[in-house]
GROMACS .gro file of C-alpha atoms in nm:
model
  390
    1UNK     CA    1  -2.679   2.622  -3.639
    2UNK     CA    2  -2.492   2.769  -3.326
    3UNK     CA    3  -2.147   2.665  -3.266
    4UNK     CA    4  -2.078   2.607  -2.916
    5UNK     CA    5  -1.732   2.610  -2.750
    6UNK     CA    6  -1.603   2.423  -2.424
    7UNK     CA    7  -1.390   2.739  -2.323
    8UNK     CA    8  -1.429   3.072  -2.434
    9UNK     CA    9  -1.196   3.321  -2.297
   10UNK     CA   10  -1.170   3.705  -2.272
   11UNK     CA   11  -0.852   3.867  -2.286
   12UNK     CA   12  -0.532   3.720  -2.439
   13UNK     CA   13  -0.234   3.901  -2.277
   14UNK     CA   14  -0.019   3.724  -2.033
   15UNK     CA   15  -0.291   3.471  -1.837
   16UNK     CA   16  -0.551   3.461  -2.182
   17UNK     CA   17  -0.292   3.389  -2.446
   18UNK     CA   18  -0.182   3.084  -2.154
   19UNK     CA   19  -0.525   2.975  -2.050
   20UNK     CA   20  -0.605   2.927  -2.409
   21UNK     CA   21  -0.269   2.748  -2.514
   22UNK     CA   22  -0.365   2.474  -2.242
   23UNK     CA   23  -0.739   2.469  -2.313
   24UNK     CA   24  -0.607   2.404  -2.615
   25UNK     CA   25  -0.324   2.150  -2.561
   26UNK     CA   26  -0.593   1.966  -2.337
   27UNK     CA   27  -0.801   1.910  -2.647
   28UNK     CA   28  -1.102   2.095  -2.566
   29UNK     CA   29  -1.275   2.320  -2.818
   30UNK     CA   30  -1.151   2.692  -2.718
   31UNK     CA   31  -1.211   3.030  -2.891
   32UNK     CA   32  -1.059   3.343  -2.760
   33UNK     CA   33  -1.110   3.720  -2.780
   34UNK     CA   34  -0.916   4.044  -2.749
   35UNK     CA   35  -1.033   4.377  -2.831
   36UNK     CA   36  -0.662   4.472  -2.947
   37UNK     CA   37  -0.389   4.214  -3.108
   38UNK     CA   38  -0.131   4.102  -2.856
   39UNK     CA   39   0.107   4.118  -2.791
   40UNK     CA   40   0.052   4.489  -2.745
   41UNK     CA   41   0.150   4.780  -2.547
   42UNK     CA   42  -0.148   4.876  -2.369
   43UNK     CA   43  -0.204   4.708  -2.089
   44UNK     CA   44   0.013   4.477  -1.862
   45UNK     CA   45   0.223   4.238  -2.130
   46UNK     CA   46   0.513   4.436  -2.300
   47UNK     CA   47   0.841   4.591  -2.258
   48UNK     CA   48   1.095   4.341  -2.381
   49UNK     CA   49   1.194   4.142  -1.975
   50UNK     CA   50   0.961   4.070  -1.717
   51UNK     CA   51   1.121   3.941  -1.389
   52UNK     CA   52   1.109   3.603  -1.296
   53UNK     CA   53   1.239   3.411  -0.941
   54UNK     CA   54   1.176   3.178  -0.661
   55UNK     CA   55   1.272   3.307  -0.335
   56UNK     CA   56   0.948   3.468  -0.272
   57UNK     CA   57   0.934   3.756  -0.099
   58UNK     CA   58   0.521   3.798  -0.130
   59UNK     CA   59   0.473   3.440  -0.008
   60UNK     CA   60   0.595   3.080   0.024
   61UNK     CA   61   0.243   2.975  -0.073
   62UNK     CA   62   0.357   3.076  -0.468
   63UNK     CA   63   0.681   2.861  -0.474
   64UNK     CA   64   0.514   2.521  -0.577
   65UNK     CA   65   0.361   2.724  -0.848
   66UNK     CA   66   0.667   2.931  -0.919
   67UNK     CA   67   0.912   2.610  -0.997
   68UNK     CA   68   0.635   2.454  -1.207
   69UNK     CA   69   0.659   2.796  -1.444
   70UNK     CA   70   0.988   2.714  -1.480
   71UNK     CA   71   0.880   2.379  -1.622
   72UNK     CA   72   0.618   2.496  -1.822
   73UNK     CA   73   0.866   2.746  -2.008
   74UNK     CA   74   1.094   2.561  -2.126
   75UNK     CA   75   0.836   2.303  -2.291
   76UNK     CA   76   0.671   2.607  -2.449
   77UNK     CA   77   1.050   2.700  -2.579
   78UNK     CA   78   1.128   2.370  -2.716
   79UNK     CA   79   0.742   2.385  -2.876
   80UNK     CA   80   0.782   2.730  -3.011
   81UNK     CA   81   1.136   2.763  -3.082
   82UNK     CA   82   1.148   3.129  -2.895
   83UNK     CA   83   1.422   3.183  -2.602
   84UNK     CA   84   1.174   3.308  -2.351
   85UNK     CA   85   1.335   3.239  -2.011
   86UNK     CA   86   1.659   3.374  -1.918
   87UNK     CA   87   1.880   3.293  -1.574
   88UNK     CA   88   2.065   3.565  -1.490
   89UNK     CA   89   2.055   3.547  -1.070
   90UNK     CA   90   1.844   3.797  -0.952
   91UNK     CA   91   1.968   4.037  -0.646
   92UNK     CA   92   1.729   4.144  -0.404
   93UNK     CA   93   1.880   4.425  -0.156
   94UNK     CA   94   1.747   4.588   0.132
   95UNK     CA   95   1.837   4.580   0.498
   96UNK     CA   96   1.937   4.267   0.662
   97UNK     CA   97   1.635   4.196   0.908
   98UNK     CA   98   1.257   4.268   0.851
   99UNK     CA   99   1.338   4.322   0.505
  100UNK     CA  100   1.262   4.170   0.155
  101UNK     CA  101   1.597   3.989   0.198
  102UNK     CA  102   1.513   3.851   0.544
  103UNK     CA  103   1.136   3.738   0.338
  104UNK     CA  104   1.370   3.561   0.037
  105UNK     CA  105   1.596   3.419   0.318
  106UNK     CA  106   1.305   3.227   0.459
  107UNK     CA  107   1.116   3.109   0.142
  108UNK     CA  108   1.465   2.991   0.019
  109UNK     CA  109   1.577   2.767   0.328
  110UNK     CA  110   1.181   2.657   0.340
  111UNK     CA  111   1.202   2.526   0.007
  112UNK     CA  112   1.592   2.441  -0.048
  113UNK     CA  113   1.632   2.683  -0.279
  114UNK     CA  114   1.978   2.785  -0.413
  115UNK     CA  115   2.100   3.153  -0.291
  116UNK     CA  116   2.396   3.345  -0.196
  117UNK     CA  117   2.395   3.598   0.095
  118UNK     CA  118   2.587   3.928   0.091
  119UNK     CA  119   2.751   4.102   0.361
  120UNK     CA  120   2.754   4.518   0.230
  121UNK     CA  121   3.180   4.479   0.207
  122UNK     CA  122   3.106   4.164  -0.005
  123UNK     CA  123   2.822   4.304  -0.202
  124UNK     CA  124   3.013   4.606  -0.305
  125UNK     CA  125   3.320   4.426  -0.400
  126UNK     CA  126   3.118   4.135  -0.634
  127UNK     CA  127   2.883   4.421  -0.791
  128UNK     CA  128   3.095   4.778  -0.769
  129UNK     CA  129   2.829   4.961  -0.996
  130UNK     CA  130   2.602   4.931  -0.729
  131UNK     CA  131   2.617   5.241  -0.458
  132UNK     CA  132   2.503   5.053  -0.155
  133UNK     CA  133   2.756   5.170   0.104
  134UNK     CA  134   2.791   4.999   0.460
  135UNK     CA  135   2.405   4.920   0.510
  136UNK     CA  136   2.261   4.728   0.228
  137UNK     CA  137   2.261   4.323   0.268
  138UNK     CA  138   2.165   4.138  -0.065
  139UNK     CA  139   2.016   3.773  -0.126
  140UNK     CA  140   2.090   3.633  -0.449
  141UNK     CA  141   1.849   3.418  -0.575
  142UNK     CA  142   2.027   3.195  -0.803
  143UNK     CA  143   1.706   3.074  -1.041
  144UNK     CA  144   1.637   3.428  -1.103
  145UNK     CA  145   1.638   3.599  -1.428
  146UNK     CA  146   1.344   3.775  -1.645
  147UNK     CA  147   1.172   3.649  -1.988
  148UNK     CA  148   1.057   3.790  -2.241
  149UNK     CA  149   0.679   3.897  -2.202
  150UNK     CA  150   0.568   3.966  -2.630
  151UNK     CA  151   0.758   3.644  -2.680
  152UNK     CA  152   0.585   3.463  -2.396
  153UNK     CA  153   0.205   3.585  -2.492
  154UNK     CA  154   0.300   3.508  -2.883
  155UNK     CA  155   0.447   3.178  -2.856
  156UNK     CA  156   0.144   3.032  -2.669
  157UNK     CA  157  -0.107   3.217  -2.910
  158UNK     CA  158   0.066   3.096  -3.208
  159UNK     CA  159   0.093   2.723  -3.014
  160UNK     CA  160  -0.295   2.723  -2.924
  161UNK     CA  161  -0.389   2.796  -3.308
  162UNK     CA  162  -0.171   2.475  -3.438
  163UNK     CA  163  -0.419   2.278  -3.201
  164UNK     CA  164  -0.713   2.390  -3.341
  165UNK     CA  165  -0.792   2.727  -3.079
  166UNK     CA  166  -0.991   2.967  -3.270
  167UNK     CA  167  -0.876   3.337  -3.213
  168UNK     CA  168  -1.063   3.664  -3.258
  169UNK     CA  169  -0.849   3.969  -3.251
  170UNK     CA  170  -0.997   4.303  -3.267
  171UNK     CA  171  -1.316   4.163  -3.150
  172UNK     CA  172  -1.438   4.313  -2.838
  173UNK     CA  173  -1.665   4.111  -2.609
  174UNK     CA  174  -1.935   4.392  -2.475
  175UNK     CA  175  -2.155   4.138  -2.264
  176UNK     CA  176  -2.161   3.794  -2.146
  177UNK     CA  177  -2.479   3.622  -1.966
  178UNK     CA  178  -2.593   3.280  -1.830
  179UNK     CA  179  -2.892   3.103  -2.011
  180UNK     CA  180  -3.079   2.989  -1.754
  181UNK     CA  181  -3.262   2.706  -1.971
  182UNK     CA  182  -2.921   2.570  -2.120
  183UNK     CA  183  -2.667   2.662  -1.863
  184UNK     CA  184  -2.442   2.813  -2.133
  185UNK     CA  185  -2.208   3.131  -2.080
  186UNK     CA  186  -2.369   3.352  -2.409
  187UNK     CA  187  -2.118   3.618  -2.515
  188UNK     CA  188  -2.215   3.888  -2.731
  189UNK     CA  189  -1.913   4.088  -2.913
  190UNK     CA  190  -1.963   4.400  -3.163
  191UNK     CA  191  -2.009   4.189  -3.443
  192UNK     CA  192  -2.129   3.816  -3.299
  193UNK     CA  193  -2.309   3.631  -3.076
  194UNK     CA  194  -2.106   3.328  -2.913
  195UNK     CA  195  -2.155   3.015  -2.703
  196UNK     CA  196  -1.954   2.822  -2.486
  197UNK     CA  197  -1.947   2.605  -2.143
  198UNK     CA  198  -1.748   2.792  -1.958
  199UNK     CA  199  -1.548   3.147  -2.010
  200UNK     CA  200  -1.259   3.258  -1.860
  201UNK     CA  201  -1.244   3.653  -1.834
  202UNK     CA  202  -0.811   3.755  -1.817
  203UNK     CA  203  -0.900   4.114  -1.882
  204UNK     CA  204  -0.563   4.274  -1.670
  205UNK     CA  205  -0.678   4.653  -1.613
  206UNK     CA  206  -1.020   4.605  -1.788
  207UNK     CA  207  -1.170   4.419  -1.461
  208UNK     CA  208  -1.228   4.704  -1.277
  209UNK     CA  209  -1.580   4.760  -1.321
  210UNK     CA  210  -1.671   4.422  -1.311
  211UNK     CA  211  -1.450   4.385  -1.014
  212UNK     CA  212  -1.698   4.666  -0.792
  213UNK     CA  213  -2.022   4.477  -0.848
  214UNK     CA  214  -1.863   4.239  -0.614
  215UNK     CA  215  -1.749   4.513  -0.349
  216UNK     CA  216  -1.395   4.429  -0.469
  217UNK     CA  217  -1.151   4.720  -0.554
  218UNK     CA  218  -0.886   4.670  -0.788
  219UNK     CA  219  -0.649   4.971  -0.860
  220UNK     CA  220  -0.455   4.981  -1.275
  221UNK     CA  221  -0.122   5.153  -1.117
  222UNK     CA  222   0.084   5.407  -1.441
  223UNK     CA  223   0.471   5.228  -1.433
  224UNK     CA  224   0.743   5.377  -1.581
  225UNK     CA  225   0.966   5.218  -1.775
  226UNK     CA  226   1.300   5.371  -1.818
  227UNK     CA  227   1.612   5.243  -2.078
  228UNK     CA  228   1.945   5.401  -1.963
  229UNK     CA  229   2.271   5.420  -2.151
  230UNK     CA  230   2.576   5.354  -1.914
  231UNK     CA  231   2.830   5.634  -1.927
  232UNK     CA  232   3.118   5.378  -1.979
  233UNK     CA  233   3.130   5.029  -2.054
  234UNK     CA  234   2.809   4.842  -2.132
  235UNK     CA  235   2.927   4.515  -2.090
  236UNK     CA  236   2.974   4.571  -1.726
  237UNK     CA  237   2.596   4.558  -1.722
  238UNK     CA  238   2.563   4.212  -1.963
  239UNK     CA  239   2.382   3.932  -1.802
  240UNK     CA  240   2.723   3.730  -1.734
  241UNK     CA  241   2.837   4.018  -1.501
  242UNK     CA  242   2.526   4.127  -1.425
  243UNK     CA  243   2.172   4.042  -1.293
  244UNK     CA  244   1.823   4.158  -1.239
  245UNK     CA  245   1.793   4.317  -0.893
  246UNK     CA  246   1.560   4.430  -0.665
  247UNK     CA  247   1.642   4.718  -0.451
  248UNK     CA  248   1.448   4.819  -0.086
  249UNK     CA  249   1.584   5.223  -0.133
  250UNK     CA  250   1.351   5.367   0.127
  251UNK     CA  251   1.011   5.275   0.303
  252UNK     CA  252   0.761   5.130   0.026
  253UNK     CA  253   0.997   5.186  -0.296
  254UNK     CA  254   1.194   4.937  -0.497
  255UNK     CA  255   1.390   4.995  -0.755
  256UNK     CA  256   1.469   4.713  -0.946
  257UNK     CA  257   1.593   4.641  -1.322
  258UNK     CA  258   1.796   4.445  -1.549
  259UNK     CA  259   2.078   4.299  -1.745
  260UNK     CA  260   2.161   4.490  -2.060
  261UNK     CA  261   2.009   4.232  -2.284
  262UNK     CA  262   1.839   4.462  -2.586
  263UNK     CA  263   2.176   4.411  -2.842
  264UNK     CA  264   2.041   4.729  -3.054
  265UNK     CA  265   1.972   4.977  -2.818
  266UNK     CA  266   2.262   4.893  -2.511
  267UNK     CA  267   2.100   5.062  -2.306
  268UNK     CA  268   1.989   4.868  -1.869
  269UNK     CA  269   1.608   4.897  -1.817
  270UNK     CA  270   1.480   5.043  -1.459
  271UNK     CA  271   1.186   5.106  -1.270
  272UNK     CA  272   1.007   5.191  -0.965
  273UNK     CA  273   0.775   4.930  -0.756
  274UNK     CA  274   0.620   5.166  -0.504
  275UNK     CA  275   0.386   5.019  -0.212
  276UNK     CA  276   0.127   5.119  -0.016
  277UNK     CA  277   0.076   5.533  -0.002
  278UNK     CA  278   0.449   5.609  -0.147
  279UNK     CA  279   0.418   5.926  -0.357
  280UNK     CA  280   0.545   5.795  -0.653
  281UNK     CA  281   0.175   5.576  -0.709
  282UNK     CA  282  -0.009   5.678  -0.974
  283UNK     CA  283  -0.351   5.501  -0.981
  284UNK     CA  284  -0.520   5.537  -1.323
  285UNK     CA  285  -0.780   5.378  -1.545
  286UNK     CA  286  -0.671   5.176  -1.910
  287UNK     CA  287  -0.888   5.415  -2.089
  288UNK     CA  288  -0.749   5.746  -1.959
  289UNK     CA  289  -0.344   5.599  -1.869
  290UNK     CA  290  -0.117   5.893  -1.980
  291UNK     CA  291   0.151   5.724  -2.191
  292UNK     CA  292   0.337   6.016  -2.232
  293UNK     CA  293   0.626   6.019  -1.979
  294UNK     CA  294   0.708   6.375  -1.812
  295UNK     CA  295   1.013   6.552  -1.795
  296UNK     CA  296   0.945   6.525  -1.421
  297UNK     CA  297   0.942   6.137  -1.392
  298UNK     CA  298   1.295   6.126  -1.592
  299UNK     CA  299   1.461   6.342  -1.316
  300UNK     CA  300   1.307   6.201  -1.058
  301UNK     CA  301   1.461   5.848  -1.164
  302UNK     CA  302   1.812   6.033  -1.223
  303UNK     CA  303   1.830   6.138  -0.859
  304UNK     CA  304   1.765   5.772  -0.760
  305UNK     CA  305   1.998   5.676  -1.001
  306UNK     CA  306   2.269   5.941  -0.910
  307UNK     CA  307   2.223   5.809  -0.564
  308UNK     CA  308   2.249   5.467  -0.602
  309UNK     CA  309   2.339   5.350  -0.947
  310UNK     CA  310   2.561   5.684  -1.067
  311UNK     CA  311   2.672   5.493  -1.353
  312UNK     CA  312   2.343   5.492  -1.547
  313UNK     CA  313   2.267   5.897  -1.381
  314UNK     CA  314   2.222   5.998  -1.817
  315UNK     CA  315   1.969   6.047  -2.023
  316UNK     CA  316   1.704   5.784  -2.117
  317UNK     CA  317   1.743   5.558  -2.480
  318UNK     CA  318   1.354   5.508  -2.401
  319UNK     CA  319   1.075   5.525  -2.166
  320UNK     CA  320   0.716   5.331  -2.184
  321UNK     CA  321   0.461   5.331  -1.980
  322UNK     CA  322   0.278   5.006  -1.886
  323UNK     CA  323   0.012   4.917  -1.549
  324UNK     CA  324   0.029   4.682  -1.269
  325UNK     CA  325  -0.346   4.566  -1.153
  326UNK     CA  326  -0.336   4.606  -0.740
  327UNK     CA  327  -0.582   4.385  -0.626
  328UNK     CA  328  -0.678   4.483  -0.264
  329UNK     CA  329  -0.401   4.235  -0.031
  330UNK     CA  330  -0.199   4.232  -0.331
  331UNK     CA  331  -0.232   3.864  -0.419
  332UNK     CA  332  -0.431   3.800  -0.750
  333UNK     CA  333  -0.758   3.686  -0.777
  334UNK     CA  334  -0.778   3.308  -0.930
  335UNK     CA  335  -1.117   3.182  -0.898
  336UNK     CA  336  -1.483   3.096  -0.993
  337UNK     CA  337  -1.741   3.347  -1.015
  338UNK     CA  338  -1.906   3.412  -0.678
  339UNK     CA  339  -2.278   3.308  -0.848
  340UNK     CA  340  -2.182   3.112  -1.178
  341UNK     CA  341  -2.000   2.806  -1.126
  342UNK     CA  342  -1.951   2.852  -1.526
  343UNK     CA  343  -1.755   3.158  -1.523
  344UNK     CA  344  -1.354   3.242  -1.396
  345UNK     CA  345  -1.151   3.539  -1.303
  346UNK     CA  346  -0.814   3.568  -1.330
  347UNK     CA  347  -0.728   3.924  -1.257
  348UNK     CA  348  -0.543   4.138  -1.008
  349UNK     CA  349  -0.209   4.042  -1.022
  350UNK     CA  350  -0.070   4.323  -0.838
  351UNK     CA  351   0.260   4.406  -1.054
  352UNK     CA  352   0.425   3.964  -1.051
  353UNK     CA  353   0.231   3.776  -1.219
  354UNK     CA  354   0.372   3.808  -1.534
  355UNK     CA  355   0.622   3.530  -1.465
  356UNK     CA  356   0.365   3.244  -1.351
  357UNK     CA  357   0.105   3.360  -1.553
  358UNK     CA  358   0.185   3.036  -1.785
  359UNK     CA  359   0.041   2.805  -1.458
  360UNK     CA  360  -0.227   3.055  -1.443
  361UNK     CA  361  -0.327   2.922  -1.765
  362UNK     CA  362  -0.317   2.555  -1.642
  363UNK     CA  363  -0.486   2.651  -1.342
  364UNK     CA  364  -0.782   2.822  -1.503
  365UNK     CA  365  -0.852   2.586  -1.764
  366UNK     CA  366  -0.849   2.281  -1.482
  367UNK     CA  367  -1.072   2.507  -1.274
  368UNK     CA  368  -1.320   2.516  -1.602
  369UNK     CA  369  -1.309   2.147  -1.695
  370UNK     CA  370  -1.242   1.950  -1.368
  371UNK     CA  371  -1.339   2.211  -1.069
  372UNK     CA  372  -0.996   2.170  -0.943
  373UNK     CA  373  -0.657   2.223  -0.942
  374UNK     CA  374  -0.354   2.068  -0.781
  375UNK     CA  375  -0.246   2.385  -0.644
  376UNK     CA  376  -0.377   2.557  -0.311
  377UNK     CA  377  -0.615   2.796  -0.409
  378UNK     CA  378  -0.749   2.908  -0.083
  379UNK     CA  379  -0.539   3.244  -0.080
  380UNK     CA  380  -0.630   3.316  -0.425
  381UNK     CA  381  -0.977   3.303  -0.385
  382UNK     CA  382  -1.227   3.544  -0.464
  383UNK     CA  383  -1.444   3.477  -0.134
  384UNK     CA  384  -1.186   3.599   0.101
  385UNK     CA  385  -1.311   4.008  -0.011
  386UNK     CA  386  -1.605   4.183   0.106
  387UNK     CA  387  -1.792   3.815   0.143
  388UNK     CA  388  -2.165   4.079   0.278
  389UNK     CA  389  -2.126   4.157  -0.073
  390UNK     CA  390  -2.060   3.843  -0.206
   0.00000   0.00000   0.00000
C-alpha cells in the first residue's frame, strides 16, 4: 500500500528545513529530502552568523515580512532552546545621498523603524576602528544583528521531527512528475518511489537547471568567507562595542562583517557582496564550486582591509567558501509552478534570504495548503520572467 504525504519537500537548508517545521507545526503529513545532512557546508546555510535587519535597502516591500522573522525566531528559540538571533545594531555605510544609507533612511522613516544617523566626524569618533575618513555617512539600524544559520536549519529540523515530519537524509530526489489520473506530485529518489499532494522544491544552487526550462537564469555566485584576528584588543570588536556593518567601498562592492562572537577562535568574520559586473564575481555551479580559497583572494581582502579596517590587515584564523543564488532582478523567486498548481519554488535568493527564510517556510506551506498567503507576493512571483516562455 502507497503512503501518500500532504507536503513533500526537496531540499532542507535554510527555506526546506523551515517549510517543513511549519508543514509540520500545521499538522499536515510532511516528509522531506536532502541529498546531504544539514546543516552542511555545501551550499548556502553555514558559516556560524548570517546577517539579519529591517531597514531595507533592497525594498520596503520585505519589511512586513522582515519584522514577522523576528517573531518567528524567537518562538523557534523558546521551542528549541538554541540562541539563534542576536541584536547587535547593524551599520550600513556608504555615501550620504543615492546610497544604501539614503535606501535604509527611507524604508526606516516608512515603517517607523528605530535608527541612528552618522555624520563622518560622528561616525569616526563612536566606531574609531573603522577608516572612513571625511566622506562616509552611516545609518544604524538598531534591530540589526546576525543569527546563527546551522543553528537556525537544525532547530527547525529537529522541531518538525517531534511533530511527526518524516526526514530522509542522504536521499536524493532524481525526478518528480504529475499523475495525470490522480493529480499527485510522484517523486522518485535513488532508492524509493514517493507520493504526496503537493512538493515544495528549496534546492538553493541546485535550481539551476530546472530554473532554464522556464527561460529563467539563476547564477550560484563563489563567496568568501574570511575570519581575521585583530592585531590588538579583541574585545574592541565584541558585539557590545561592536556591530555587523555593511560597507558601500566603491561602485558595486560591499564589504560587510561582524561582531567577534566565535569565543574559541577570536577572530571578526568579513566578506565581499559584489553587484552587478564588479570583478570580484565569481559565477560557478554547486557541482564544480572551488572550495579551496587562493592565496590571491586573501590579499586581495588585506588591501581592503589595510584601507579601511587596518586593524584586522593580518592573516586569516579561517576562510570558507559558501554561494549566494542571483536570481535575475535579484529578488527571490516564491511561487507556484508556472503549469502545476501542485508544485512550489522557493529559490533565488540572491545572497539575503537567509534571515527571513523562517517566513519563507510559512509562506510556502500556506501557498501548498490554502493557495495564499497574507503577504504580497506579486514581486516574488515567478510570472514576472521571460512570461513567452512561460
Amino acid at each position: 500500500m502507497k503512503t501518500e504525504f500532504d507536503i513533500a519537500i526537496i531540499g532542507l537548508g535554510a527555506m526546506g528545513s523551515a517549510s517543513l517545521f511549519q508543514g509540520a507545526l500545521k499538522k499536515k503529513k510532511v516528509i522531506g529530502f536532502d541529498m546531504f545532512s544539514p546543516p552542511h557546508s555545501y551550499g548556502s546555510t553555514h558559516g556560524g552568523t548570517r546577517i539579519t535587519r529591517q531597514t531595507y535597502f533592497e525594498g520596503h516591500e520585505y519589511i512586513p515580512i522582515l519584522k514577522h522573522s523576528y517573531d518567528l525566531w524567537r518562538k523557534i528559540e523558546k521551542a528549541s532552546g538554541e540562541d539563534i538571533l542576536n541584536i547587535t545594531g547593524g551599520l550600513m555605510i556608504g555615501d550620504r545621498f543615492n546610497s544604501i544609507v539614503d535606501k535604509c533612511l527611507q524604508s526606516a522613516k516608512l515603517y517607523n523603524l528605530p535608527y541612528q544617523l552618522f555624520n563622518p566626524v560622528d561616525l569616526k569618533n563612536k566606531f574609531p576602528v573603522l577608516n572612513t575618513g571625511s566622506n562616509y555617512f552611516a545609518l544604524l539600524d538598531e534591530s540589526a544583528g546576525y543569527l546563527n544559520p546551522e543553528k537556525g536549519v537544525k532547530s527547525q529540523l529537529d522541531l518538525a521531527k517531534k511533530l511527526g515530519a518524516e526526514i530522509r537524509f542522504n536521499e536524493k530526489v532524481i525526478n518528480w512528475e504529475i499523475n495525470d489520473n490522480t493529480g499527485l506530485v510522484e517523486l522518485f529518489s535513488e532508492t524509493k518511489k514517493y507520493f504526496a499532494q503537493k512538493l515544495i522544491i528549496t534546492v538553493g544552487p541546485w535550481a539551476v537547471d530546472q530554473m532554464k526550462q522556464y527561460g529563467i537564469e539563476i547564477k550560484p555566485e563563489r563567496i568568501v568567507q574570511f575570519w581575521m584576528k585583530p592585531k590588538n584588543d579583541i574585545k574592541q570588536f565584541n558585539p557590545s562595542n561592536f556591530p555587523i556593518f555593511i560597507w558601500t567601498v566603491e561602485k558595486d562592492l560591499d564589504l560587510y562583517g561582524f561582531p567577534a562572537v566565535d569565543n574559541k577562535m577570536d577572530g571578526v568574520k568579513v566578506a565581499f557582496y559584489p553587484h552587478n559586473k564588479h570583478p570580484i564575481r565569481q559565477y560557478t555551479h554547486p557541482d564544480s564550486i572551488d572550495r579551496e580559497v587562493s592565496e590571491e583572494e586573501t590579499l586581495v581582502m588585506k588591501e581592503y582591509l589595510k584601507r579601511y579596517i587596518p586593524e584586522l590587515n593580518t592573516a586569516p584564523l579561517k576562510t570558507i567558501t559558501c554561494m549566494h543564488v542571483n536570481s535575475p532582478d535579484g529578488h527571490p523567486i516564491i511561487s507556484k509552478h508556472p503549469n502545476y498548481a501542485q508544485v512550489l519554488y522557493g529559490v533565488g535568493f540572491s545572497g539575503h534570504g537567509f534571515k527571513f527564510s523562517n517566513v519563507v517556510g510559512e509562506i510556502l506551506t500556506d501557498l501548498a495548503i490554502s493557495g495564499k498567503s497574507k503577504f504580497n507576493m506579486k514581486m516574488f512571483d515567478i510570472s514576472r520572467f521571460n512570461k513567452k516562455a512561460l
